[in-house]
Coordinates of N, CA and C in Angstrom, one line a residue:
M231 N -103.3 107.7 -143.8 CA -102.7 107.1 -145.0 C -103.8 106.8 -146.0
S232 N -103.4 106.6 -147.2 CA -104.4 106.3 -148.3 C -104.8 104.8 -148.1
L233 N -105.9 104.5 -148.8 CA -106.3 103.1 -148.8 C -105.2 102.1 -149.3
T234 N -104.5 102.5 -150.3 CA -103.5 101.6 -150.9 C -102.4 101.5 -149.9
D235 N -102.1 102.5 -149.1 CA -101.0 102.4 -148.1 C -101.5 101.4 -147.0
Q236 N -102.8 101.5 -146.6 CA -103.3 100.6 -145.6 C -103.4 99.2 -146.1
L237 N -103.6 99.0 -147.4 CA -103.6 97.6 -148.0 C -102.2 97.1 -148.0
K238 N -101.2 97.9 -148.2 CA -99.9 97.5 -148.1 C -99.5 97.0 -146.7
W239 N -100.1 97.7 -145.7 CA -99.9 97.4 -144.3 C -100.5 96.1 -143.8
R240 N -101.7 95.8 -144.4 CA -102.5 94.6 -143.9 C -101.8 93.3 -144.4
Y241 N -102.1 92.3 -143.7 CA -101.6 90.9 -144.1 C -102.6 89.9 -143.5
A242 N -102.5 88.7 -144.0 CA -103.4 87.6 -143.4 C -102.8 87.3 -142.1
T243 N -103.4 87.8 -141.0 CA -102.9 87.6 -139.7 C -102.9 86.2 -139.2
K244 N -101.7 85.7 -138.8 CA -101.6 84.3 -138.4 C -101.7 84.2 -136.9
K245 N -101.3 85.3 -136.1 CA -101.4 85.2 -134.7 C -102.0 86.5 -134.1
F246 N -103.1 86.4 -133.5 CA -103.8 87.5 -132.9 C -103.4 87.7 -131.4
D247 N -103.5 88.9 -131.0 CA -103.3 89.2 -129.5 C -104.7 89.0 -128.9
S248 N -104.9 87.9 -128.2 CA -106.2 87.5 -127.6 C -106.6 88.4 -126.5
T249 N -105.7 89.3 -126.0 CA -106.1 90.3 -125.0 C -106.7 91.5 -125.5
K250 N -106.6 91.7 -126.8 CA -107.1 93.0 -127.4 C -108.5 92.7 -128.1
R251 N -109.4 93.6 -127.9 CA -110.8 93.4 -128.5 C -111.1 94.7 -129.3
L252 N -111.9 94.5 -130.3 CA -112.5 95.6 -131.0 C -113.5 96.3 -130.1
S253 N -113.5 97.6 -130.2 CA -114.6 98.4 -129.5 C -115.9 98.1 -130.1
A254 N -117.0 98.4 -129.4 CA -118.3 98.3 -130.0 C -118.4 99.2 -131.3
E255 N -117.8 100.4 -131.2 CA -117.9 101.3 -132.4 C -117.1 100.7 -133.6
Q256 N -116.0 100.1 -133.3 CA -115.2 99.5 -134.4 C -116.0 98.3 -135.0
L257 N -116.6 97.5 -134.2 CA -117.3 96.4 -134.8 C -118.5 96.9 -135.5
D258 N -119.2 97.9 -135.0 CA -120.4 98.4 -135.8 C -119.9 99.0 -137.1
Y259 N -118.8 99.6 -137.1 CA -118.3 100.2 -138.4 C -118.0 99.0 -139.4
L260 N -117.4 98.0 -139.0 CA -117.2 96.8 -139.9 C -118.5 96.2 -140.4
L261 N -119.4 96.1 -139.5 CA -120.7 95.4 -139.9 C -121.5 96.3 -140.9
E262 N -121.4 97.7 -140.6 CA -122.0 98.6 -141.6 C -121.4 98.5 -143.0
A263 N -120.0 98.4 -143.0 CA -119.4 98.2 -144.3 C -119.8 97.0 -145.0
I264 N -119.9 95.9 -144.3 CA -120.4 94.7 -144.9 C -121.9 94.9 -145.4
Q265 N -122.7 95.5 -144.6 CA -124.1 95.8 -145.0 C -124.2 96.6 -146.3
L266 N -123.2 97.4 -146.5 CA -123.2 98.3 -147.7 C -122.5 97.6 -148.9
A267 N -122.1 96.4 -148.8 CA -121.4 95.7 -149.9 C -122.3 95.5 -151.0
P268 N -121.8 95.6 -152.3 CA -122.7 95.4 -153.4 C -123.0 93.9 -153.6
S269 N -124.1 93.6 -154.2 CA -124.4 92.2 -154.5 C -125.3 92.2 -155.8
S270 N -125.4 91.1 -156.4 CA -126.2 91.0 -157.7 C -127.7 91.3 -157.4
Y271 N -128.2 92.3 -158.1 CA -129.6 92.8 -157.9 C -129.8 93.5 -156.6
G272 N -128.8 93.5 -155.8 CA -128.9 94.0 -154.4 C -129.6 93.0 -153.5
L273 N -129.6 91.7 -153.8 CA -130.3 90.7 -153.1 C -129.6 90.3 -151.7
Q274 N -128.4 90.6 -151.6 CA -127.6 90.1 -150.4 C -127.9 88.7 -150.1
H275 N -127.4 87.8 -150.9 CA -127.7 86.4 -150.9 C -127.1 85.6 -149.8
Y276 N -126.9 86.2 -148.6 CA -126.2 85.6 -147.5 C -126.6 86.3 -146.2
K277 N -126.2 85.7 -145.2 CA -126.2 86.3 -143.8 C -124.9 86.2 -143.2
V278 N -124.6 87.1 -142.2 CA -123.3 87.2 -141.6 C -123.5 86.9 -140.1
I279 N -122.8 85.9 -139.7 CA -122.9 85.5 -138.3 C -121.6 86.0 -137.5
V280 N -121.8 86.8 -136.5 CA -120.7 87.3 -135.7 C -120.6 86.4 -134.5
V281 N -119.5 85.7 -134.4 CA -119.4 84.7 -133.3 C -118.4 85.2 -132.2
E282 N -118.9 85.4 -131.0 CA -118.1 85.8 -129.9 C -118.1 84.8 -128.7
N283 N -119.1 84.0 -128.7 CA -119.2 83.0 -127.6 C -118.0 82.1 -127.5
P284 N -117.2 82.1 -126.4 CA -116.0 81.3 -126.4 C -116.2 79.8 -126.6
E285 N -117.3 79.3 -126.0 CA -117.6 77.8 -126.1 C -117.9 77.4 -127.6
V286 N -118.7 78.3 -128.2 CA -119.0 78.0 -129.6 C -117.7 78.1 -130.5
R287 N -116.9 79.1 -130.2 CA -115.7 79.3 -131.0 C -114.7 78.1 -130.8
A288 N -114.7 77.6 -129.6 CA -113.8 76.4 -129.4 C -114.3 75.2 -130.3
K289 N -115.6 75.0 -130.4 CA -116.1 74.0 -131.3 C -115.8 74.3 -132.7
L290 N -115.9 75.6 -133.1 CA -115.6 75.9 -134.5 C -114.1 75.8 -134.8
R291 N -113.3 76.0 -133.8 CA -111.8 75.8 -134.0 C -111.5 74.4 -134.4
E292 N -112.2 73.5 -133.7 CA -112.0 72.0 -134.0 C -112.4 71.8 -135.5
A293 N -113.5 72.4 -135.9 CA -114.0 72.2 -137.2 C -113.2 73.0 -138.3
A294 N -112.3 73.8 -137.8 CA -111.4 74.6 -138.7 C -109.9 74.1 -138.5
Y295 N -109.8 72.8 -138.2 CA -108.6 72.1 -138.2 C -107.6 72.7 -137.2
G296 N -108.2 73.2 -136.1 CA -107.3 73.7 -135.0 C -106.7 75.0 -135.2
Q297 N -107.1 75.8 -136.2 CA -106.5 77.1 -136.4 C -106.8 78.0 -135.3
P298 N -105.7 78.6 -134.7 CA -105.9 79.4 -133.5 C -106.6 80.7 -133.7
Q299 N -106.6 81.2 -134.9 CA -107.2 82.5 -135.2 C -108.7 82.5 -134.8
V300 N -109.3 81.3 -135.0 CA -110.7 81.2 -134.7 C -111.1 81.5 -133.3
T301 N -110.3 81.2 -132.4 CA -110.6 81.5 -131.0 C -109.8 82.7 -130.4
D302 N -108.7 83.1 -131.0 CA -107.8 84.1 -130.5 C -108.2 85.5 -131.0
A303 N -108.8 85.6 -132.1 CA -109.2 86.9 -132.6 C -110.3 87.5 -131.8
S304 N -110.6 88.8 -132.0 CA -111.6 89.5 -131.2 C -113.0 88.9 -131.6
Q305 N -113.2 88.8 -132.9 CA -114.5 88.2 -133.3 C -114.2 87.2 -134.5
L306 N -115.1 86.3 -134.7 CA -115.1 85.4 -135.9 C -116.3 85.8 -136.7
I307 N -116.1 86.1 -137.9 CA -117.3 86.4 -138.8 C -117.4 85.3 -139.8
V308 N -118.7 84.8 -139.9 CA -119.0 83.7 -140.8 C -119.9 84.2 -141.9
F309 N -119.6 84.1 -143.1 CA -120.4 84.5 -144.2 C -121.1 83.2 -144.7
A310 N -122.4 83.2 -144.6 CA -123.2 82.0 -144.9 C -124.2 82.3 -146.0
A311 N -124.0 81.5 -147.1 CA -124.9 81.7 -148.3 C -126.3 81.2 -148.1
E312 N -127.2 81.9 -148.7 CA -128.6 81.4 -148.7 C -128.7 80.2 -149.6
T313 N -129.5 79.2 -149.1 CA -129.7 78.0 -149.8 C -131.0 77.9 -150.5
N314 N -131.9 78.9 -150.1 CA -133.3 78.8 -150.7 C -133.6 80.2 -151.3
I315 N -133.0 80.5 -152.4 CA -133.3 81.7 -153.1 C -134.5 81.4 -154.1
D316 N -135.7 81.7 -153.7 CA -136.9 81.4 -154.4 C -137.8 82.6 -154.6
E317 N -139.0 82.3 -155.1 CA -139.9 83.4 -155.4 C -140.2 84.2 -154.1
A318 N -140.4 83.5 -153.0 CA -140.7 84.2 -151.8 C -139.5 85.1 -151.4
Y319 N -138.3 84.7 -151.6 CA -137.1 85.5 -151.3 C -137.1 86.8 -152.1
V320 N -137.4 86.6 -153.4 CA -137.4 87.8 -154.3 C -138.5 88.8 -153.9
K321 N -139.7 88.2 -153.6 CA -140.8 89.1 -153.2 C -140.5 89.9 -152.0
S322 N -139.9 89.3 -151.0 CA -139.5 89.9 -149.8 C -138.5 91.1 -150.1
F323 N -137.6 90.8 -151.0 CA -136.6 91.9 -151.4 C -137.4 93.0 -152.1
V324 N -138.3 92.7 -153.0 CA -139.0 93.8 -153.7 C -139.9 94.6 -152.7
D325 N -140.4 93.9 -151.7 CA -141.2 94.6 -150.6 C -140.3 95.6 -149.9
L326 N -139.0 95.2 -149.6 CA -138.1 96.1 -149.0 C -137.7 97.3 -149.8
V327 N -137.5 97.0 -151.1 CA -137.2 98.2 -152.0 C -138.4 99.2 -152.0
A328 N -139.6 98.7 -152.1 CA -140.8 99.6 -152.1 C -140.8 100.4 -150.8
E329 N -140.6 99.7 -149.7 CA -140.7 100.4 -148.4 C -139.5 101.4 -148.2
T330 N -138.3 101.0 -148.6 CA -137.2 101.9 -148.4 C -137.2 103.1 -149.3
R331 N -137.6 102.9 -150.5 CA -137.7 104.0 -151.5 C -139.0 104.8 -151.5
N332 N -140.0 104.3 -150.7 CA -141.3 104.9 -150.6 C -141.9 105.0 -152.0
V333 N -141.9 103.8 -152.7 CA -142.6 103.8 -154.0 C -143.6 102.6 -154.0
S334 N -144.5 102.7 -154.9 CA -145.6 101.6 -154.9 C -145.0 100.3 -155.3
R335 N -145.6 99.3 -154.8 CA -145.2 97.9 -155.1 C -145.4 97.6 -156.6
E336 N -146.5 98.2 -157.1 CA -146.8 97.9 -158.5 C -145.7 98.5 -159.5
S337 N -145.1 99.6 -159.1 CA -144.1 100.2 -159.9 C -142.8 99.4 -160.0
L338 N -142.7 98.4 -159.2 CA -141.5 97.5 -159.2 C -141.7 96.2 -159.9
A339 N -142.8 96.1 -160.6 CA -143.1 94.9 -161.3 C -142.0 94.5 -162.3
G340 N -141.5 95.4 -163.0 CA -140.4 95.1 -163.9 C -139.2 94.6 -163.2
L341 N -138.8 95.2 -162.1 CA -137.7 94.7 -161.3 C -137.9 93.3 -160.9
E342 N -139.1 93.1 -160.3 CA -139.5 91.7 -159.8 C -139.4 90.7 -160.9
G343 N -140.0 91.0 -162.0 CA -140.0 90.0 -163.1 C -138.5 89.7 -163.6
M344 N -137.7 90.7 -163.6 CA -136.3 90.5 -164.1 C -135.6 89.6 -163.1
V345 N -135.7 89.8 -161.8 CA -135.0 89.0 -160.8 C -135.6 87.6 -160.8
L346 N -136.9 87.5 -160.9 CA -137.5 86.1 -160.9 C -137.0 85.4 -162.1
G347 N -136.9 86.1 -163.2 CA -136.4 85.4 -164.5 C -135.0 84.9 -164.3
G348 N -134.2 85.8 -163.6 CA -132.8 85.4 -163.4 C -132.7 84.1 -162.5
I349 N -133.6 84.0 -161.6 CA -133.6 82.8 -160.7 C -134.1 81.6 -161.4
A350 N -135.1 81.8 -162.2 CA -135.7 80.7 -162.9 C -134.7 80.0 -163.9
N351 N -133.8 80.8 -164.4 CA -132.8 80.3 -165.4 C -131.6 79.6 -164.7
R352 N -131.6 79.5 -163.4 CA -130.5 78.8 -162.7 C -131.0 77.6 -162.0
T353 N -130.1 76.6 -162.0 CA -130.4 75.3 -161.2 C -130.1 75.6 -159.8
P354 N -130.6 74.8 -158.9 CA -130.3 75.0 -157.4 C -128.8 75.0 -157.2
E355 N -128.0 74.3 -157.9 CA -126.6 74.3 -157.7 C -126.0 75.6 -158.2
Q356 N -126.5 76.1 -159.2 CA -126.1 77.4 -159.8 C -126.5 78.6 -158.8
L357 N -127.7 78.5 -158.3 CA -128.1 79.5 -157.3 C -127.2 79.5 -156.1
L358 N -126.8 78.4 -155.6 CA -126.0 78.3 -154.4 C -124.6 79.0 -154.8
L359 N -124.1 78.6 -155.9 CA -122.8 79.1 -156.3 C -122.9 80.6 -156.5
W360 N -124.0 81.1 -157.0 CA -124.2 82.5 -157.2 C -124.2 83.2 -155.8
A361 N -124.9 82.7 -154.9 CA -125.0 83.2 -153.5 C -123.6 83.3 -152.9
Q362 N -122.9 82.2 -153.1 CA -121.5 82.1 -152.5 C -120.6 83.2 -153.0
K363 N -120.7 83.4 -154.3 CA -119.9 84.5 -154.9 C -120.2 85.9 -154.3
Q364 N -121.5 86.1 -154.0 CA -121.9 87.4 -153.4 C -121.3 87.5 -152.0
A365 N -121.2 86.4 -151.3 CA -120.6 86.4 -150.0 C -119.2 86.8 -150.0
Y366 N -118.5 86.4 -151.1 CA -117.1 86.7 -151.2 C -116.9 88.2 -151.5
I367 N -117.8 88.8 -152.2 CA -117.8 90.2 -152.5 C -117.8 91.0 -151.1
A368 N -118.8 90.5 -150.3 CA -118.9 91.1 -148.9 C -117.6 90.9 -148.1
L369 N -117.0 89.8 -148.2 CA -115.7 89.5 -147.6 C -114.7 90.5 -148.0
G370 N -114.6 90.8 -149.3 CA -113.7 91.8 -149.9 C -113.9 93.2 -149.3
I371 N -115.1 93.5 -149.1 CA -115.4 94.8 -148.5 C -114.9 94.9 -147.1
L372 N -115.2 93.8 -146.3 CA -114.7 93.7 -145.0 C -113.2 93.9 -144.9
L373 N -112.4 93.2 -145.8 CA -111.0 93.3 -145.7 C -110.5 94.7 -146.0
A374 N -111.2 95.4 -146.9 CA -110.8 96.8 -147.2 C -111.1 97.7 -146.0
A375 N -112.3 97.4 -145.4 CA -112.7 98.2 -144.2 C -111.8 98.0 -143.0
V376 N -111.3 96.8 -142.7 CA -110.4 96.6 -141.6 C -109.1 97.3 -141.9
A377 N -108.6 97.2 -143.1 CA -107.3 97.8 -143.4 C -107.4 99.4 -143.2
A378 N -108.5 99.9 -143.7 CA -108.7 101.4 -143.6 C -108.7 101.8 -142.1
E379 N -109.2 101.0 -141.2 CA -109.3 101.3 -139.8 C -108.1 100.8 -138.9
G380 N -107.1 100.2 -139.6 CA -106.0 99.7 -138.8 C -106.3 98.5 -138.0
I381 N -107.3 97.7 -138.4 CA -107.7 96.5 -137.7 C -107.1 95.3 -138.5
D382 N -106.8 94.3 -137.9 CA -106.3 93.1 -138.5 C -107.3 92.1 -138.8
A383 N -107.1 91.3 -139.8 CA -108.0 90.2 -140.2 C -107.3 89.1 -141.0
V384 N -108.0 88.0 -141.1 CA -107.5 86.9 -141.9 C -108.7 86.2 -142.5
P385 N -108.8 86.2 -143.9 CA -109.9 85.4 -144.5 C -109.5 83.9 -144.5
M386 N -110.5 83.0 -144.3 CA -110.2 81.6 -144.1 C -111.2 80.8 -144.8
E387 N -110.6 79.8 -145.6 CA -111.5 78.8 -146.2 C -111.2 77.4 -145.6
G388 N -110.2 77.3 -144.8 CA -109.8 76.0 -144.2 C -110.7 75.6 -143.0
F389 N -111.9 75.2 -143.3 CA -112.8 74.7 -142.3 C -113.8 73.7 -143.0
D390 N -114.5 73.0 -142.1 CA -115.5 72.0 -142.6 C -116.8 72.7 -142.6
P391 N -117.4 73.0 -143.8 CA -118.6 73.8 -143.8 C -119.8 73.0 -143.2
A392 N -119.8 71.7 -143.4 CA -120.9 70.9 -142.8 C -120.9 71.0 -141.3
K393 N -119.7 70.9 -140.7 CA -119.6 71.0 -139.2 C -119.9 72.4 -138.7
F394 N -119.5 73.4 -139.5 CA -119.9 74.8 -139.1 C -121.4 74.9 -139.1
D395 N -122.0 74.4 -140.2 CA -123.5 74.5 -140.3 C -124.1 73.8 -139.1
E396 N -123.6 72.7 -138.7 CA -124.2 72.0 -137.6 C -124.0 72.8 -136.3
I397 N -122.8 73.2 -136.0 CA -122.5 73.9 -134.8 C -123.3 75.2 -134.6
L398 N -123.5 75.9 -135.8 CA -124.2 77.2 -135.7 C -125.7 77.1 -136.1
G399 N -126.1 75.9 -136.3 CA -127.6 75.7 -136.6 C -128.0 76.4 -137.9
L400 N -127.1 76.3 -138.9 CA -127.4 77.1 -140.2 C -128.3 76.4 -141.1
K401 N -128.3 75.1 -141.2 CA -129.1 74.4 -142.1 C -130.6 74.7 -142.0
E402 N -131.0 74.7 -140.7 CA -132.5 75.0 -140.5 C -132.8 76.4 -140.8
K403 N -131.8 77.3 -140.9 CA -132.0 78.6 -141.3 C -131.9 78.9 -142.8
G404 N -131.7 77.8 -143.5 CA -131.6 77.9 -145.0 C -130.3 78.6 -145.4
L405 N -129.2 78.2 -144.6 CA -127.9 78.8 -144.8 C -126.8 77.8 -144.9
T406 N -125.7 78.1 -145.5 CA -124.5 77.2 -145.4 C -123.3 78.1 -145.3
A407 N -122.4 77.7 -144.4 CA -121.1 78.5 -144.2 C -120.3 78.4 -145.5
T408 N -119.8 79.6 -145.9 CA -119.1 79.7 -147.2 C -117.7 80.1 -147.0
V409 N -117.4 81.2 -146.2 CA -116.1 81.7 -146.0 C -116.1 82.4 -144.6
I410 N -115.0 82.4 -143.9 CA -115.0 83.0 -142.6 C -113.8 84.0 -142.6
A411 N -113.9 84.9 -141.6 CA -112.8 85.9 -141.4 C -112.7 86.2 -139.9
A412 N -111.5 86.1 -139.4 CA -111.2 86.5 -138.0 C -110.7 87.9 -138.0
V413 N -111.2 88.7 -137.1 CA -110.9 90.1 -137.0 C -110.4 90.4 -135.6
G414 N -109.4 91.3 -135.5 CA -108.9 91.7 -134.2 C -107.6 92.5 -134.4
F415 N -106.6 92.2 -133.6 CA -105.3 92.9 -133.6 C -104.2 91.9 -133.5
R416 N -103.2 92.1 -134.4 CA -102.0 91.2 -134.5 C -101.2 91.2 -133.2
A417 N -100.7 90.0 -132.9 CA -99.7 89.8 -131.8 C -98.4 90.4 -132.2
E418 N -97.7 91.0 -131.3 CA -96.4 91.7 -131.6 C -95.4 90.7 -132.1
D419 N -95.5 89.4 -131.7 CA -94.5 88.5 -132.1 C -95.0 87.6 -133.3
D420 N -96.0 88.1 -134.1 CA -96.4 87.4 -135.3 C -95.3 87.7 -136.4
A421 N -94.5 86.7 -136.7 CA -93.4 86.9 -137.6 C -93.9 87.3 -139.0
Y422 N -95.1 86.8 -139.3 CA -95.7 87.1 -140.7 C -95.9 88.6 -140.9
S423 N -96.1 89.4 -139.8 CA -96.4 90.8 -140.0 C -95.1 91.5 -140.4
K424 N -94.0 90.9 -140.3 CA -92.7 91.6 -140.6 C -92.3 91.3 -142.0
L425 N -92.9 90.3 -142.7 CA -92.5 89.9 -144.0 C -92.9 90.9 -145.1
V426 N -92.1 91.1 -146.1 CA -92.4 92.0 -147.2 C -93.6 91.3 -148.0
K427 N -94.5 92.1 -148.3 CA -95.7 91.6 -149.1 C -95.2 91.2 -150.5
V428 N -95.7 90.1 -151.0 CA -95.3 89.6 -152.3 C -96.5 89.6 -153.2
R429 N -96.4 90.4 -154.3 CA -97.5 90.5 -155.3 C -96.8 90.5 -156.6
R430 N -97.5 89.9 -157.6 CA -97.0 90.0 -159.0 C -96.9 91.4 -159.4
P431 N -95.9 91.8 -160.2 CA -95.8 93.1 -160.7 C -97.0 93.5 -161.7
Q432 N -97.3 94.7 -161.7 CA -98.4 95.1 -162.5 C -98.3 94.7 -164.0
S433 N -97.1 94.7 -164.5 CA -96.8 94.3 -165.9 C -97.3 92.9 -166.2
E434 N -97.3 92.1 -165.1 CA -97.7 90.7 -165.3 C -99.2 90.5 -164.9
L435 N -99.7 91.3 -164.0 CA -101.0 91.1 -163.5 C -102.1 91.7 -164.4
F436 N -101.8 92.9 -165.0 CA -102.8 93.6 -165.7 C -102.6 93.5 -167.2
I437 N -103.7 93.3 -167.9 CA -103.7 93.3 -169.3 C -104.6 94.5 -169.8
H438 N -104.0 95.4 -170.5 CA -104.7 96.5 -171.1 C -105.0 96.3 -172.5
I439 N -106.3 96.4 -172.9 CA -106.7 96.2 -174.2 C -107.3 97.5 -174.8

């Protein structure tokens, strides 16, 4: 099927089959898709935590207001924004560019100056919001990737970020939980999977200028 056909098939899964697990190959595919997600300057202003430990997920479920997808899905994926985007962060990124593309560090001075300037012009609050927006782009790539592979997922904002940070030890890593997604396979009796998808018609959604 085409990607649009797969996107018509997908839905925000409310009930997962807890007996079905992604294969190692399927999980690797999804993580590679996330790794390839675009981000501003290519900085990848976030980290992605793949949570499989049942005890940890039980705690996270409590911090997500008891939502069963947190524990019943094959994996829980947490997108955590960087809270310390500073000069050192940028320099590390430029080092990676030089190494990956096999170019001199000096040849990237213009790139480094541009990124550092972009950071200097933002307040700490703006930097965090910027990072969180990039995490959502990565989430979008994940949702397209799961649909393409016939895997189910549900993006979730209904959780207590501070409690997630505490449970996962994110604060000391310079991270904060931003958005989460449960991935796995739908339960046969999930009534939501049978509902017709509701979307605004293109005539109302798109403005052509």
